[in-house]
XYZ file of C-alpha atoms in Angstrom:
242
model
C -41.394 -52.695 100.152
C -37.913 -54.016 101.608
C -36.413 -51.051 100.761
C -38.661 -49.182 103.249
C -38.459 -51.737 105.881
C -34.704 -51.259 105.422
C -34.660 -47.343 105.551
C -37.021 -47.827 108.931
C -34.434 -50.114 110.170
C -31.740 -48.030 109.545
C -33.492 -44.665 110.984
C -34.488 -46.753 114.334
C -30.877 -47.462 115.028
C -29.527 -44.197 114.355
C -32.424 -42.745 116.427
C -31.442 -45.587 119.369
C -27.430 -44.950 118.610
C -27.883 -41.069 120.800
C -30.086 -42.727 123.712
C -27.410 -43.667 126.583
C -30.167 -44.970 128.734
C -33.412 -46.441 126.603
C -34.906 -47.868 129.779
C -33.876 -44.999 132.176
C -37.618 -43.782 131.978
C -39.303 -47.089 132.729
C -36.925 -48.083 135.332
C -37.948 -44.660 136.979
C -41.284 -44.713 136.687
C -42.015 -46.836 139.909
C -39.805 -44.372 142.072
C -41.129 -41.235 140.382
C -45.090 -42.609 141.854
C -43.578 -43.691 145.037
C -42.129 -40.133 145.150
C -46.029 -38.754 144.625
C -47.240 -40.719 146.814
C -44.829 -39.973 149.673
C -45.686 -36.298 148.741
C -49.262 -36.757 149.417
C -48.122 -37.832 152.469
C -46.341 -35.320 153.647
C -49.093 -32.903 152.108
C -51.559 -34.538 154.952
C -49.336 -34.037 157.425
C -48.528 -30.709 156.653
C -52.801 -29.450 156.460
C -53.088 -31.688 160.258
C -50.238 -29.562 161.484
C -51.885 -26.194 160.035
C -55.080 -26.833 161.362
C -53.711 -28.121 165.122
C -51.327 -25.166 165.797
C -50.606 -22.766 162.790
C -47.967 -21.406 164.482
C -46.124 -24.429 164.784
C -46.564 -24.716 161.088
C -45.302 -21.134 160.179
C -41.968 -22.012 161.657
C -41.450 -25.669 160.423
C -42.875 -24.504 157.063
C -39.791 -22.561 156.440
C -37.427 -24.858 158.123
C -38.809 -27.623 155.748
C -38.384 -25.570 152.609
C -34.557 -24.382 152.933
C -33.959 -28.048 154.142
C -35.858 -29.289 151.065
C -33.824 -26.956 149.104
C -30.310 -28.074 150.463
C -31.784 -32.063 149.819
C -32.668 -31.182 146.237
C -28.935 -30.251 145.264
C -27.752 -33.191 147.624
C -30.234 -36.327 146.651
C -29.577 -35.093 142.400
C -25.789 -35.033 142.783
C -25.451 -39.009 144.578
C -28.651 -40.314 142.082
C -26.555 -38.913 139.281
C -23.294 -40.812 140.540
C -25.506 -44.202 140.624
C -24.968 -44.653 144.124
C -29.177 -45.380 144.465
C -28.545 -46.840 147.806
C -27.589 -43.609 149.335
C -30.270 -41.640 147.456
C -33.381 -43.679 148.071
C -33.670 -42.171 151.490
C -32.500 -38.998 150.533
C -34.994 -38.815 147.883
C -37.791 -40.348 150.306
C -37.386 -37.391 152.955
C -37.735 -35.129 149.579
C -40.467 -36.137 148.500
C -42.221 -35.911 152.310
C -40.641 -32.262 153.087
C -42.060 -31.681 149.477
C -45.279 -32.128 150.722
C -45.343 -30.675 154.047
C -44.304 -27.391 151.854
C -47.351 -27.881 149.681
C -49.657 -27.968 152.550
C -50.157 -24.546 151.684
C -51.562 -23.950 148.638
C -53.613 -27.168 149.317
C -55.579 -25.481 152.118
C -55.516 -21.932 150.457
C -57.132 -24.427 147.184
C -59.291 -26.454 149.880
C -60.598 -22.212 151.008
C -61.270 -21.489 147.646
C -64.730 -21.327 146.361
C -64.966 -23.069 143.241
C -62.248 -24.948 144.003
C -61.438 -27.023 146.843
C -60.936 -30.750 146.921
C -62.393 -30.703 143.077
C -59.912 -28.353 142.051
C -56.737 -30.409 143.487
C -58.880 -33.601 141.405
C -58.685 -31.783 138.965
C -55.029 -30.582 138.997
C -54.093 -33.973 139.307
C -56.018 -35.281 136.273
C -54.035 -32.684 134.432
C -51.004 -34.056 135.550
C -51.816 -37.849 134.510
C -53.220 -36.747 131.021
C -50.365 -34.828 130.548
C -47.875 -37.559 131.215
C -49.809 -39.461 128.529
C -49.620 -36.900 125.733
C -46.117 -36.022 126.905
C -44.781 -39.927 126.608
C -46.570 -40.406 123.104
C -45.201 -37.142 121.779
C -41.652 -36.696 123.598
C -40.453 -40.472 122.760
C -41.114 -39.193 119.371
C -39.951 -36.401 118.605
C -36.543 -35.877 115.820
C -33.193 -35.104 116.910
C -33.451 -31.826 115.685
C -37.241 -30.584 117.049
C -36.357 -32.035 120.576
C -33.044 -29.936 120.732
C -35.024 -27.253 119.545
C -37.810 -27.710 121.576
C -35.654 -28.393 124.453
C -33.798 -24.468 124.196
C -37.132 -22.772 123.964
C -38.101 -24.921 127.274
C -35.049 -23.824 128.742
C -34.836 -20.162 128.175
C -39.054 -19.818 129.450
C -38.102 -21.275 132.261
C -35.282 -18.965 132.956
C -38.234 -16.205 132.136
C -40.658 -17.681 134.883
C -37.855 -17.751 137.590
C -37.409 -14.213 137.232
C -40.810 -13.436 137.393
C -41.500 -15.579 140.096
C -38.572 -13.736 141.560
C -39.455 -10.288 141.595
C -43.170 -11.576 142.490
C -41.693 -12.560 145.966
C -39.316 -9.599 146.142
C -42.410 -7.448 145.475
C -44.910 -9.216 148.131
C -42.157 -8.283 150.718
C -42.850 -4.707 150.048
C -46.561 -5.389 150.138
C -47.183 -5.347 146.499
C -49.586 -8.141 145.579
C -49.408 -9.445 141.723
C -52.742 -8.307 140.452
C -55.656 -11.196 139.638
C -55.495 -10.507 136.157
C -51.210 -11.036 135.818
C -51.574 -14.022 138.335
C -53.989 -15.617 135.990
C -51.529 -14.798 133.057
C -48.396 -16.334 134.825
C -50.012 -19.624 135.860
C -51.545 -20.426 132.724
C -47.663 -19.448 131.584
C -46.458 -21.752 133.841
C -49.146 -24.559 132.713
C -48.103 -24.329 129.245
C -44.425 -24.297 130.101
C -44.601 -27.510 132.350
C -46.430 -29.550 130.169
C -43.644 -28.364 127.420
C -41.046 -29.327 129.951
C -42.853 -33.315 130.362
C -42.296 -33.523 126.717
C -38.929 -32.291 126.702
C -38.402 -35.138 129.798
C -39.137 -37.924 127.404
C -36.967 -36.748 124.936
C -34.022 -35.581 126.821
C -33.535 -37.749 130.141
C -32.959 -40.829 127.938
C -30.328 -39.197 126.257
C -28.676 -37.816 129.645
C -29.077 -40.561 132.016
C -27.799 -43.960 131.902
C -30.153 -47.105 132.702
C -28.674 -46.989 136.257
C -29.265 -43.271 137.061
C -32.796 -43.929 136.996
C -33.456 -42.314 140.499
C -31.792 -38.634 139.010
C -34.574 -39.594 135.766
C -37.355 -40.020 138.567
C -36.095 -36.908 140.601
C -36.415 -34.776 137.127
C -39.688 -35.606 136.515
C -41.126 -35.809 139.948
C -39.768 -32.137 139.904
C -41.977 -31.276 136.464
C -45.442 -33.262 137.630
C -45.011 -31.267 141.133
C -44.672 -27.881 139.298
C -47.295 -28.425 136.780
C -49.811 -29.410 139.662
C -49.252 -26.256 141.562
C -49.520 -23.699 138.275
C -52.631 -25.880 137.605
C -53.929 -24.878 141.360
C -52.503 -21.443 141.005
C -54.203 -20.982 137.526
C -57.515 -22.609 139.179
C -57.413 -20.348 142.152
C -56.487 -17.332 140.529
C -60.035 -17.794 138.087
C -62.135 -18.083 141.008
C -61.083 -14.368 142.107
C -58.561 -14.745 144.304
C -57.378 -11.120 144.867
């Protein structure tokens, strides 16, 4: 009997000995729901604009996503540094040009039959049961299944980009992804996301000290947001969207 309390001792510390930041997760948690939040926000803001002058919207749609794509690279490399000061407010105009950008699969969603404000419910239920499952299973996982669990992550989401890729190069051309392939990539995407929130529990404590916690919250705000719109996507995309 002591000599298993002993050999759990022992396999605690060596599993604590490669975390770098053991509270990095918790200490982001508060930022990473103020982030969502703030994202709603923006979301509302983004559907009032739509529906008051569209064209309006158009323009500052696409002026909100390049600047929201400059931020990203911006707000990650000063919450990485541990200067939080400077990236609070970076990170809270992120997570509110976030939103605005979302506005538009939330109406397209909202336009949906069979979806609508049920469908974004449900999108964000998937999100909070998936954070569950992913902090049970992710804080537990070996060294060697989360490093190999972690590569397979890595290399489908380098898969997805390029699909995503040509699926934008195509709809320039007028080429629009059949129902059937749409339905296959977001349920791809699902899948891959909630891999990637397991991977977050497992990894970001062993990248991030205790102090970087706004980079931790900016990772996984950047997971939650992706698996919410393949979730839409995927719901959308089974109620015959063409």
């Amino acid at each position: 009997m002591s000599n298993t309390s002993n050999f759990r001792q022992i396999m605690a510390e060596a599993k604590g000995q490669s975390l770098i930041g053991p509270n990095v997760i918790k200490n982001a948690l508060p930022y990473l729901g103020g982030g969502l939040v703030l994202t709603a926000a923006g979301t509302f803001g983004g559907l009032s604009v739509m529906q008051g002058n569209p064209g309006l919207f158009m323009t500052t749609f696409w002026a909100a996503l390049i600047g929201n794509f400059i931020l990203f690279f911006v707000a990650m490399r000063v919450a990485q540094s541990g200067n939080n000061a400077t990236a609070l407010p970076l990170l809270t105009l992120y997570s509110l040009l976030s939103g605005y950008t979302l506005s538009g699969i939330i109406y397209l969603a909202l336009q949906t039959s069979g979806v609508g404000i049920q469908g974004i419910g449900i999108a964000a239920l998937g999100c909070g049961v998936t954070f569950v499952v992913a902090r049970s299973v992710g804080s537990n996982l070996s060294e060697e299944d989360g490093i190999a669990l972690n590569k397979t992550v890595s290399l489908a989401l380098i898969g997805l980009v390029v699909v995503m890729l040509l699926q934008v190069v195509l709809g320039f051309f007028g080429i629009i992804t059949p129902t059937f392939l749409e339905v296959a990539i977001s349920a791809f995407g699902v899948l891959l996301f909630a891999g990637v929130s397991v991977v977050d529990f497992f990894v970001l404590p062993r990248t991030y000290r205790d102090d970087q916690y706004l980079a931790a919250s900016l990772s996984m705000y950047l997971t939650y947001i992706n698996l919410f719109i393949f979730i839409l996507r995927l719901l959308i995309a089974l109620n015959g969207r063409d």
